Amino acid sequence: MNISPHKAFIRNTLAQLYPQADHQAIAAKIEQLIQRWKPKTQTTIPLDQSRIWMIAYGDSICAQGENPLSILHQFAKLWLKGTISDIHLLPMFPWTSDDGFSVVDYRQVDPHLGQWSDIAALAGDFNLMFDFVINHISQQSRWFQGYLHGEPRYQNYFINADPDENYSRITRPRTSPLLTPFTLKTGETAHIWTTFSADQIDLNFREPEVLLESIDILLEYASRGAQAIRLDAVGFLWKEKNSRCIHLPQTHQVIKLWRAILEEIWPDCLLITETNVPHQENISYLGAGDEAHMVYQFPLPPLTLHACLRGNARWLRQWAQSLEQETFPANTTFFNFLASHDGIGLRPVENILSTEEKAFLVSEVERKQGRISWRTNPDGSQSPYEMNINFLSALSEPGEAPDTQVARFAAAHAILFMLQGVPAIYYHSLLGSENDIAGLNASGINRRINREKLDFATTHQALVTPESRQAKIYAALTTLLRIRQQHPAFSPAAAQQVLTLPDALFGVKRHHQTEEETVYGIVNVTGASQTLFLPVTGTDLLTGTPFNGVCELAGWQTIWIHVKAQPEA
């Protein structure tokens, strides 16, 4: 009997992942899940220049005594509608640590935030991205507690490893122990695999039931309104002895399987992989166009910060030009960002910035009251993993004029908005927040420096006060975004050419062939006036000023030149 290509792919993938298992039985269970979550109607949402993400927690905007998700929705309708199209909701599930990334129950909304009906209401006004934190689960979860108490169902859900084996080859993103001892109901000690912390218990994807759980959760998220799903720390998903336990072939196979299943019933649901690693490892998750739809563009935050602090775009330009030498699968793109709930990663620039330039960034962050998080290397040494600081604070000089602060911040974001891919803005960046030193000191957690919860009334008042820092930053960024949304040259599908300009300037040419539109975007990454020579004629989209081949750019100024015709070669 002939079977569909879709079913054949599922069976073939299962045979590779679980050669000793009953593939037909597992495939039959997957088909049952597909039928369970299959939608009655489909929607089509284009991935074009209109798509702008904002990254936030469910309680990033709050009001005393009010439902946080409802307050976020109210705030979003007031201040985001018409500019932000998509909201990335960081984990909104019950949790025990890591500000949500140690999930107790994947299928419930944290009652402190609200309930699924609040998510549905928000999805009525914005596209939503959910976090899929499936590499690990809280030690307080039903699954792990069941394991500790000897329940048969959960005995293969986790990895009980021999503490005497050699684990030096394994890639470590933290300095904490890889294995954590737990006492079983029998009184025996189990040494459990914990990549990120003792409270984040790695799941064992060598067990088919764990894969089935993941598929059920993934499809439920899509059915609950997720137009995109972020695969958190997915590179660590599969473990094999005598390997680095990161980016293994089986991990890629699992992602391909998830993608194929989603495309069968939720073809417009995007998968975004989060792998804070060097570039070539990161883009491997695009596969042949059959894995992630987008990958996080991790080199962009440290390189943009570096360019603005050095007043020199050479390293940023060279990296961006190197992307032009690569071929990426059709219908894939980058998820571009400058700031997020995590720190500014340094691993992605390992082969881009010298040791001296990375040390410069670290010293600047520390000078501006930021913190550095470390990782353990295979030889036992430690190296900086990420810089924990608010992005505005990282860019700013203490005590400088607010207008200079705003101009530099807008310049950095103009770079973000110009580059090929889709832009994502952390809520603290859009709303002009700075370091939360009090939150950092109270918690002792480095990342809390950039995770402050904002009061609805206070934030609203700041935004309606034109002379406030928050209002000026919000106005500068939303102006850029609204202009961007009107021009197909900024679509992810539009071609990109990085210009070779003086080091004080960073520029790209964006061209949309179907719409026959070309825009040149140039940013002055210094505080001093710079002369721009460019053999094109057009109009600056930001000011309406004609451009005839030469102009003076003020410090931190951006110009987006909409050309009247294609320039001659």
Coordinates of C-alpha atoms in Angstrom, one line a residue:
M1 CA 0.0 0.0 0.0
N2 CA 1.3 3.4 -1.0
I3 CA 1.6 6.0 1.8
S4 CA 1.8 9.8 1.4
P5 CA 5.3 11.5 1.3
H6 CA 4.4 13.1 4.6
K7 CA 3.8 9.8 6.3
A8 CA 6.8 8.3 4.7
F9 CA 9.1 11.1 5.9
I10 CA 7.8 10.7 9.5
R11 CA 8.4 6.9 9.4
N12 CA 11.9 7.3 7.9
T13 CA 12.9 9.9 10.4
L14 CA 11.6 7.7 13.3
A15 CA 13.6 4.8 11.9
Q16 CA 16.8 6.9 12.1
L17 CA 16.1 8.3 15.5
Y18 CA 14.8 5.1 17.2
P19 CA 16.2 2.1 15.2
Q20 CA 15.1 -0.4 17.9
A21 CA 11.6 1.0 18.4
D22 CA 8.3 0.1 16.7
H23 CA 8.2 3.0 14.1
Q24 CA 4.7 2.2 12.9
A25 CA 3.3 2.4 16.4
I26 CA 5.0 5.8 17.0
A27 CA 4.0 7.1 13.6
A28 CA 0.4 6.1 14.4
K29 CA 0.5 8.1 17.7
I30 CA 1.8 11.1 15.8
E31 CA -1.0 10.8 13.3
Q32 CA -3.5 10.8 16.2
L33 CA -1.9 14.0 17.5
I34 CA -2.2 15.6 14.1
Q35 CA -5.9 14.7 13.8
R36 CA -6.5 15.9 17.4
W37 CA -5.0 19.4 16.7
K38 CA -5.9 19.8 13.1
P39 CA -7.6 23.2 12.6
K40 CA -10.9 23.7 10.8
T41 CA -9.7 26.9 9.0
Q42 CA -6.3 28.2 7.8
T43 CA -5.0 31.8 7.8
T44 CA -2.2 33.2 5.6
I45 CA 0.1 35.9 7.1
P46 CA 2.8 37.1 4.7
L47 CA 6.3 37.4 6.0
D48 CA 7.2 40.8 4.6
Q49 CA 8.3 44.3 5.7
S50 CA 5.1 44.7 7.8
R51 CA 6.2 42.1 10.3
I52 CA 7.8 43.7 13.4
W53 CA 8.3 41.7 16.6
M54 CA 8.4 43.0 20.2
I55 CA 9.9 40.7 22.9
A56 CA 8.3 40.8 26.3
Y57 CA 7.2 38.8 29.4
G58 CA 3.6 38.3 30.2
D59 CA 4.0 40.7 33.1
S60 CA 6.5 43.2 31.5
I61 CA 3.9 45.8 31.8
C62 CA 1.9 45.6 35.0
A63 CA -0.5 47.3 37.4
Q64 CA -1.2 46.4 41.0
G65 CA -4.1 44.1 41.5
E66 CA -4.6 43.7 37.7
N67 CA -4.2 40.6 35.5
P68 CA -0.8 41.1 33.8
L69 CA -1.7 39.6 30.5
S70 CA -4.8 41.8 30.3
I71 CA -2.6 44.9 31.2
L72 CA -0.1 43.9 28.5
H73 CA -2.9 43.7 26.0
Q74 CA -4.3 47.1 27.0
F75 CA -0.8 48.7 26.7
A76 CA -0.2 47.0 23.4
K77 CA -3.5 48.3 21.9
L78 CA -2.6 51.8 23.1
W79 CA 1.1 52.0 22.1
L80 CA 1.9 49.1 19.7
K81 CA -1.0 48.8 17.4
G82 CA -0.1 49.8 13.8
T83 CA 3.7 49.5 14.4
I84 CA 4.3 46.1 16.2
S85 CA 2.7 43.2 14.3
D86 CA 4.0 40.3 16.4
I87 CA 4.6 39.9 20.2
H88 CA 7.1 37.3 21.4
L89 CA 5.7 36.2 24.7
L90 CA 8.6 34.8 26.8
P91 CA 7.5 31.7 28.7
M92 CA 4.1 32.3 30.3
F93 CA 3.9 29.0 32.0
P94 CA 4.2 28.0 35.7
W95 CA 7.9 28.1 36.6
T96 CA 10.4 27.8 39.4
S97 CA 13.5 29.6 38.3
D98 CA 15.3 31.5 35.5
D99 CA 12.4 33.9 35.1
G100 CA 10.2 31.4 33.3
F101 CA 12.7 29.1 31.6
S102 CA 12.3 26.3 34.2
V103 CA 8.8 25.3 33.2
V104 CA 6.6 23.3 35.6
D105 CA 3.7 22.6 33.2
Y106 CA 4.0 23.3 29.5
R107 CA 0.2 23.2 29.0
Q108 CA -0.9 25.8 31.5
V109 CA -0.7 29.5 31.7
D110 CA 0.9 30.8 34.9
P111 CA -2.1 31.8 37.0
H112 CA -0.1 34.9 38.2
L113 CA -0.2 36.1 34.6
G114 CA -3.7 35.1 33.6
Q115 CA -5.2 32.2 31.6
W116 CA -5.5 30.9 28.0
S117 CA -8.4 33.2 27.4
D118 CA -6.1 36.2 27.9
I119 CA -3.7 34.7 25.3
A120 CA -6.6 34.3 22.9
A121 CA -7.7 37.9 23.4
L122 CA -4.1 39.1 22.7
A123 CA -3.9 36.9 19.6
G124 CA -7.0 38.7 18.3
D125 CA -5.0 41.9 17.9
F126 CA -1.4 40.7 17.4
N127 CA 0.4 37.7 16.0
L128 CA 2.0 35.8 18.8
M129 CA 5.2 33.8 19.2
F130 CA 5.4 31.3 22.1
D131 CA 8.5 29.9 23.7
F132 CA 9.0 26.1 23.4
V133 CA 11.4 25.4 26.3
I134 CA 11.6 21.7 25.6
N135 CA 15.3 21.0 26.2
H136 CA 14.7 21.0 30.0
I137 CA 11.9 21.1 32.6
S138 CA 11.7 22.2 36.2
Q139 CA 12.7 19.7 38.9
Q140 CA 9.3 20.6 40.5
S141 CA 7.4 19.4 37.4
R142 CA 5.0 16.5 37.5
W143 CA 7.3 14.6 35.1
F144 CA 10.4 14.8 37.2
Q145 CA 8.6 14.3 40.5
G146 CA 7.1 11.2 38.9
Y147 CA 10.6 10.0 38.0
L148 CA 11.9 10.5 41.5
H149 CA 9.0 8.6 42.9
G150 CA 9.5 5.7 40.6
E151 CA 6.4 6.1 38.4
P152 CA 7.1 3.8 35.4
R153 CA 5.8 6.3 32.8
Y154 CA 8.6 8.8 33.6
Q155 CA 11.6 6.5 34.1
N156 CA 13.1 7.2 30.7
Y157 CA 12.2 10.9 30.5
F158 CA 15.5 12.0 32.0
I159 CA 19.2 11.1 31.8
N160 CA 20.7 9.3 34.8
A161 CA 24.4 9.4 34.1
D162 CA 27.6 7.9 35.6
P163 CA 29.4 10.7 37.4
D164 CA 32.7 8.9 37.0
E165 CA 32.7 9.1 33.2
N166 CA 34.7 11.8 31.2
Y167 CA 32.5 14.7 30.1
S168 CA 35.2 17.1 29.1
R169 CA 34.2 17.0 25.4
I170 CA 30.7 18.3 26.2
T171 CA 30.0 21.9 25.3
R172 CA 29.1 23.9 28.4
P173 CA 27.2 27.2 28.3
R174 CA 27.5 27.6 32.1
T175 CA 30.0 27.1 34.9
S176 CA 27.6 25.0 37.0
P177 CA 28.0 21.1 37.2
L178 CA 26.7 19.1 34.3
L179 CA 25.2 16.5 36.6
T180 CA 23.1 17.1 39.7
P181 CA 22.6 14.4 42.4
F182 CA 19.0 13.7 43.4
T183 CA 17.7 11.1 45.9
L184 CA 15.2 8.6 44.5
K185 CA 12.3 7.2 46.5
T186 CA 14.4 4.0 47.0
G187 CA 17.1 6.1 48.7
E188 CA 19.5 5.7 45.9
T189 CA 21.3 8.7 44.3
A190 CA 20.7 9.5 40.7
H191 CA 23.1 11.9 38.9
I192 CA 20.8 13.7 36.5
W193 CA 21.8 15.7 33.4
T194 CA 21.3 19.4 33.9
T195 CA 22.9 21.5 31.2
F196 CA 21.8 24.9 32.5
S197 CA 21.1 24.6 36.2
A198 CA 20.2 22.2 39.0
D199 CA 16.5 23.3 38.5
Q200 CA 16.5 22.8 34.8
I201 CA 16.4 19.0 34.2
D202 CA 17.3 18.0 30.6
L203 CA 14.7 15.8 28.9
N204 CA 15.8 12.6 27.2
F205 CA 14.8 12.7 23.6
R206 CA 16.2 9.2 23.1
E207 CA 12.9 8.1 24.6
P208 CA 10.1 8.2 22.0
E209 CA 7.5 9.1 24.5
V210 CA 9.4 12.4 25.1
L211 CA 9.2 13.1 21.4
L212 CA 5.5 12.4 21.4
E213 CA 5.0 14.8 24.4
S214 CA 6.9 17.5 22.5
I215 CA 4.8 17.1 19.4
D216 CA 1.6 17.3 21.4
I217 CA 2.8 20.5 23.1
L218 CA 4.0 22.0 19.8
L219 CA 0.6 21.5 18.1
E220 CA -1.3 22.7 21.1
Y221 CA 0.7 26.0 21.0
A222 CA -0.1 26.4 17.3
S223 CA -3.8 25.8 18.0
R224 CA -3.7 28.3 20.9
G225 CA -2.7 31.1 18.6
A226 CA 1.1 30.8 18.1
Q227 CA 2.0 32.1 14.7
A228 CA 5.6 31.5 15.5
I229 CA 7.4 29.2 18.0
R230 CA 10.8 29.8 19.4
L231 CA 12.9 26.7 20.0
D232 CA 14.8 27.6 23.2
A233 CA 18.3 26.2 23.6
V234 CA 17.5 23.6 21.0
G235 CA 21.1 22.9 20.1
F236 CA 21.5 20.8 23.3
L237 CA 18.4 18.7 22.6
W238 CA 20.1 15.3 21.9
K239 CA 22.9 13.7 24.0
E240 CA 25.3 11.0 22.8
K241 CA 28.3 9.6 24.6
N242 CA 31.7 10.8 23.5
S243 CA 30.3 13.8 21.6
R244 CA 30.0 17.5 22.2
C245 CA 26.2 17.0 22.9
I246 CA 25.4 20.1 20.8
H247 CA 24.1 20.3 17.2
L248 CA 24.0 16.5 16.9
P249 CA 22.4 15.1 13.7
Q250 CA 19.5 13.7 15.7
T251 CA 18.7 17.3 16.9
H252 CA 18.4 18.4 13.4
Q253 CA 16.2 15.4 12.6
V254 CA 13.8 16.2 15.4
I255 CA 13.5 19.8 14.2
K256 CA 12.8 18.6 10.6
L257 CA 10.2 16.3 12.0
W258 CA 8.5 19.2 14.0
R259 CA 8.6 21.3 10.9
A260 CA 7.1 18.7 8.7
I261 CA 4.3 18.0 11.1
L262 CA 3.5 21.7 11.5
E263 CA 3.5 22.2 7.7
E264 CA 0.9 19.5 7.4
I265 CA -1.7 21.3 9.5
W266 CA -0.3 24.8 10.5
P267 CA 1.8 25.8 7.4
D268 CA 1.9 29.5 8.5
C269 CA 3.4 28.7 11.9
L270 CA 7.0 29.7 11.9
L271 CA 9.9 27.9 13.7
I272 CA 12.7 30.1 15.0
T273 CA 15.8 28.5 16.5
E274 CA 17.7 30.1 19.4
T275 CA 21.3 28.9 19.4
N276 CA 23.7 31.4 20.9
V277 CA 26.8 30.0 19.1
P278 CA 29.2 31.0 16.3
H279 CA 27.6 31.9 13.0
Q280 CA 28.2 28.7 11.0
E281 CA 26.8 26.5 13.8
N282 CA 23.8 28.9 14.1
I283 CA 22.8 28.9 10.4
S284 CA 23.0 25.1 10.2
Y285 CA 19.5 25.1 11.7
L286 CA 18.1 26.5 8.4
G287 CA 18.9 23.1 7.0
A288 CA 18.0 22.8 3.4
G289 CA 14.9 25.0 4.0
D290 CA 13.4 22.1 6.0
E291 CA 14.3 23.1 9.5
A292 CA 13.9 26.6 11.0
H293 CA 12.2 29.3 9.0
M294 CA 14.4 31.8 10.9
V295 CA 17.5 31.8 13.1
Y296 CA 18.4 34.4 15.6
Q297 CA 21.1 36.7 14.2
F298 CA 23.4 36.5 17.2
P299 CA 26.5 38.4 15.9
L300 CA 24.4 41.5 15.3
P301 CA 24.0 42.8 18.9
P302 CA 27.7 42.7 19.9
L303 CA 28.9 44.0 16.5
T304 CA 26.4 46.9 16.5
L305 CA 27.3 47.8 20.0
H306 CA 31.0 47.5 19.1
A307 CA 30.6 49.7 16.0
C308 CA 28.8 52.5 18.0
L309 CA 31.2 52.4 20.9
R310 CA 34.3 52.3 18.7
G311 CA 32.8 54.8 16.2
N312 CA 34.0 52.4 13.6
A313 CA 31.8 50.1 11.5
R314 CA 34.7 48.1 9.9
W315 CA 34.1 44.9 11.8
L316 CA 30.3 45.1 11.4
R317 CA 30.7 45.8 7.7
Q318 CA 33.2 42.9 7.1
W319 CA 30.9 40.5 8.9
A320 CA 27.8 41.7 7.0
Q321 CA 29.6 41.5 3.7
S322 CA 30.7 37.9 4.5
L323 CA 27.0 36.9 4.6
E324 CA 26.8 37.8 0.9
Q325 CA 29.2 35.0 0.1
E326 CA 26.8 32.4 1.6
T327 CA 23.8 30.8 0.0
F328 CA 20.8 30.5 2.3
P329 CA 17.8 28.2 1.6
A330 CA 14.7 29.8 -0.1
N331 CA 12.0 31.2 2.2
T332 CA 14.4 31.4 5.2
T333 CA 15.7 34.5 6.9
F334 CA 17.2 36.0 10.0
F335 CA 15.5 37.0 13.2
N336 CA 17.4 40.3 13.8
F337 CA 17.6 41.8 17.3
L338 CA 19.9 44.0 19.5
A339 CA 18.5 43.3 22.9
S340 CA 16.6 40.6 24.6
H341 CA 15.8 39.1 28.0
D342 CA 19.2 37.5 27.9
G343 CA 22.6 39.1 27.7
I344 CA 24.6 40.2 24.7
G345 CA 26.4 36.9 23.6
L346 CA 30.1 36.8 22.9
R347 CA 30.4 33.3 21.5
P348 CA 28.9 34.5 18.1
V349 CA 31.8 36.8 17.6
E350 CA 34.5 34.3 18.4
N351 CA 35.9 34.4 14.9
I352 CA 34.9 38.0 14.1
L353 CA 36.3 40.1 16.9
S354 CA 39.9 39.7 18.2
T355 CA 40.6 39.0 21.9
E356 CA 41.5 42.7 22.3
E357 CA 38.2 43.9 20.8
K358 CA 36.1 41.5 22.9
A359 CA 38.0 42.6 26.0
F360 CA 37.1 46.2 25.0
L361 CA 33.4 45.3 25.0
V362 CA 33.7 43.6 28.3
S363 CA 35.5 46.5 30.0
E364 CA 32.9 49.0 28.6
V365 CA 30.0 46.9 29.9
E366 CA 31.6 46.7 33.3
R367 CA 32.3 50.4 33.3
K368 CA 28.6 51.0 32.7
Q369 CA 27.6 48.9 35.7
G370 CA 26.9 45.7 33.7
R371 CA 27.9 42.2 34.6
I372 CA 29.6 39.4 32.8
S373 CA 28.4 35.7 32.8
W374 CA 31.0 33.0 32.2
R375 CA 31.2 29.5 30.6
T376 CA 33.5 26.6 31.3
N377 CA 35.7 25.5 28.3
P378 CA 36.7 21.9 27.5
D379 CA 40.1 22.5 29.1
G380 CA 38.5 23.6 32.4
S381 CA 39.2 27.3 31.9
Q382 CA 36.5 29.9 31.9
S383 CA 35.7 32.6 29.3
P384 CA 33.0 35.3 29.0
Y385 CA 29.8 33.9 27.6
E386 CA 27.5 37.0 27.6
M387 CA 27.4 40.6 28.8
N388 CA 24.4 41.4 31.0
I389 CA 23.4 45.0 30.6
N390 CA 20.5 47.1 29.3
F391 CA 21.3 48.0 25.6
L392 CA 20.6 51.7 26.1
S393 CA 22.9 51.8 29.1
A394 CA 25.6 49.9 27.2
L395 CA 25.5 52.5 24.4
S396 CA 25.3 55.6 26.6
E397 CA 27.9 57.5 28.5
P398 CA 27.0 58.3 32.1
G399 CA 25.7 61.8 32.5
E400 CA 25.7 62.6 28.7
A401 CA 23.0 64.9 27.1
P402 CA 19.7 63.0 26.6
D403 CA 19.5 64.0 22.9
T404 CA 22.9 62.4 22.2
Q405 CA 21.8 59.3 24.1
V406 CA 18.6 59.1 22.0
A407 CA 20.4 59.8 18.7
R408 CA 23.0 57.1 19.2
F409 CA 20.3 54.6 20.3
A410 CA 18.2 55.4 17.2
A411 CA 21.3 55.0 15.0
A412 CA 21.9 51.5 16.4
H413 CA 18.3 50.5 15.7
A414 CA 18.4 52.0 12.2
I415 CA 21.0 49.4 11.5
L416 CA 18.8 46.7 12.9
F417 CA 15.8 47.9 10.8
M418 CA 17.8 48.1 7.6
L419 CA 19.3 44.6 7.5
Q420 CA 17.8 41.7 5.7
G421 CA 15.5 39.6 7.9
V422 CA 12.8 40.6 10.4
P423 CA 13.4 43.0 13.2
A424 CA 12.6 42.2 16.9
I425 CA 12.7 44.8 19.6
Y426 CA 12.9 44.1 23.3
Y427 CA 10.3 46.0 25.2
H428 CA 12.9 47.9 27.3
S429 CA 14.5 49.2 24.1
L430 CA 11.2 50.4 22.6
L431 CA 10.2 52.1 25.9
G432 CA 13.6 53.6 26.7
S433 CA 14.5 51.8 29.9
E434 CA 18.0 51.7 31.5
N435 CA 19.9 49.4 33.8
D436 CA 17.8 48.0 36.7
I437 CA 20.6 48.0 39.2
A438 CA 18.1 47.6 42.1
G439 CA 16.7 44.5 40.6
L440 CA 20.2 43.1 39.9
N441 CA 21.3 43.7 43.5
A442 CA 18.1 42.4 45.1
S443 CA 18.2 39.2 43.2
G444 CA 21.9 38.6 42.6
I445 CA 20.9 37.4 39.1
N446 CA 23.0 39.1 36.3
R447 CA 20.2 39.0 33.8
R448 CA 17.8 40.8 36.1
I449 CA 19.6 44.0 35.1
N450 CA 17.5 44.0 31.9
R451 CA 14.2 42.4 33.1
E452 CA 12.6 45.2 35.1
K453 CA 8.8 45.1 35.3
L454 CA 7.3 48.4 34.2
D455 CA 4.3 50.0 35.8
F456 CA 1.5 50.7 33.3
A457 CA 0.6 54.2 34.6
T458 CA 4.2 55.4 35.1
T459 CA 5.3 54.2 31.6
H460 CA 2.2 55.6 30.0
Q461 CA 2.8 59.0 31.6
A462 CA 6.4 59.0 30.4
L463 CA 5.3 58.2 26.8
V464 CA 2.8 61.1 26.8
T465 CA 5.4 63.5 28.1
P466 CA 7.3 64.6 24.9
E467 CA 10.4 65.8 26.6
S468 CA 11.0 62.5 28.5
R469 CA 13.8 60.1 27.4
Q470 CA 11.2 57.3 27.0
A471 CA 9.0 59.4 24.7
K472 CA 11.9 60.5 22.5
I473 CA 13.2 57.0 22.1
Y474 CA 9.7 55.6 21.4
A475 CA 9.1 58.3 18.8
A476 CA 12.4 57.8 17.1
L477 CA 12.1 54.1 16.8
T478 CA 8.4 54.0 15.8
T479 CA 9.0 56.6 13.2
L480 CA 11.7 54.5 11.6
L481 CA 9.5 51.4 11.8
R482 CA 6.5 52.9 10.2
I483 CA 8.5 54.2 7.3
R484 CA 10.1 50.8 7.0
Q485 CA 6.8 49.0 6.9
Q486 CA 5.7 51.1 3.8
H487 CA 8.6 50.0 1.6
P488 CA 9.0 46.5 0.1
A489 CA 12.8 47.1 -0.2
F490 CA 12.9 46.3 3.5
S491 CA 11.1 42.9 3.0
P492 CA 13.0 39.8 4.1
A493 CA 12.7 38.8 0.4
A494 CA 14.5 41.9 -0.8
A495 CA 18.2 41.5 -1.8
Q496 CA 20.9 43.1 0.3
Q497 CA 24.3 44.5 -0.7
V498 CA 26.6 45.9 2.0
L499 CA 28.3 49.0 0.9
T500 CA 32.0 49.7 1.2
L501 CA 32.1 53.1 2.8
P502 CA 34.5 54.9 5.2
D503 CA 34.6 53.2 8.6
A504 CA 32.6 56.0 10.2
L505 CA 29.6 54.9 8.1
F506 CA 27.6 51.7 7.7
G507 CA 25.4 51.2 4.7
V508 CA 23.4 48.7 2.8
K509 CA 21.5 48.7 -0.5
R510 CA 18.2 46.9 -0.4
H511 CA 16.4 46.0 -3.6
H512 CA 13.0 44.3 -4.1
Q513 CA 13.0 42.9 -7.6
T514 CA 9.3 42.2 -7.9
E515 CA 8.3 45.7 -6.6
E516 CA 11.2 47.3 -8.4
E517 CA 12.1 49.4 -5.4
T518 CA 15.6 50.3 -4.1
V519 CA 16.6 52.0 -0.9
Y520 CA 20.1 52.8 0.3
G521 CA 20.4 52.9 4.1
I522 CA 23.4 54.7 5.7
V523 CA 24.1 55.3 9.4
N524 CA 26.8 57.5 10.8
V525 CA 28.2 55.4 13.7
T526 CA 30.1 58.4 15.2
G527 CA 29.1 61.6 17.0
A528 CA 30.9 63.8 14.4
S529 CA 29.7 65.1 11.1
Q530 CA 30.6 62.8 8.1
T531 CA 30.5 63.4 4.4
L532 CA 28.6 60.8 2.4
F533 CA 29.4 60.3 -1.3
L534 CA 27.1 57.9 -3.1
P535 CA 26.5 57.8 -6.9
V536 CA 22.7 57.8 -6.7
T537 CA 19.9 60.2 -6.9
G538 CA 16.8 60.1 -4.8
T539 CA 15.0 61.3 -1.7
D540 CA 15.6 60.6 2.0
L541 CA 12.6 58.8 3.3
L542 CA 13.2 60.1 6.8
T543 CA 13.3 63.9 6.0
G544 CA 11.9 64.2 2.5
T545 CA 15.2 65.9 1.5
P546 CA 16.5 65.3 -2.1
F547 CA 19.8 63.5 -2.4
N548 CA 22.1 64.1 -5.4
G549 CA 25.2 62.1 -4.7
V550 CA 26.7 63.9 -1.6
C551 CA 25.6 65.2 1.7
E552 CA 26.8 65.8 5.3
L553 CA 25.5 63.4 7.9
A554 CA 25.4 64.8 11.4
G555 CA 26.6 62.7 14.3
W556 CA 24.5 59.5 14.6
Q557 CA 22.3 60.5 11.6
T558 CA 20.5 57.9 9.5
I559 CA 19.5 58.5 5.9
W560 CA 17.3 56.1 3.8
I561 CA 17.6 57.1 0.2
H562 CA 14.7 56.0 -2.0
V563 CA 16.3 56.1 -5.5
K564 CA 14.4 57.3 -8.5
A565 CA 16.0 54.8 -10.8
Q566 CA 18.5 52.0 -10.7
P567 CA 22.0 53.4 -10.8
E568 CA 24.3 52.4 -13.6
A569 CA 26.9 49.8 -12.9

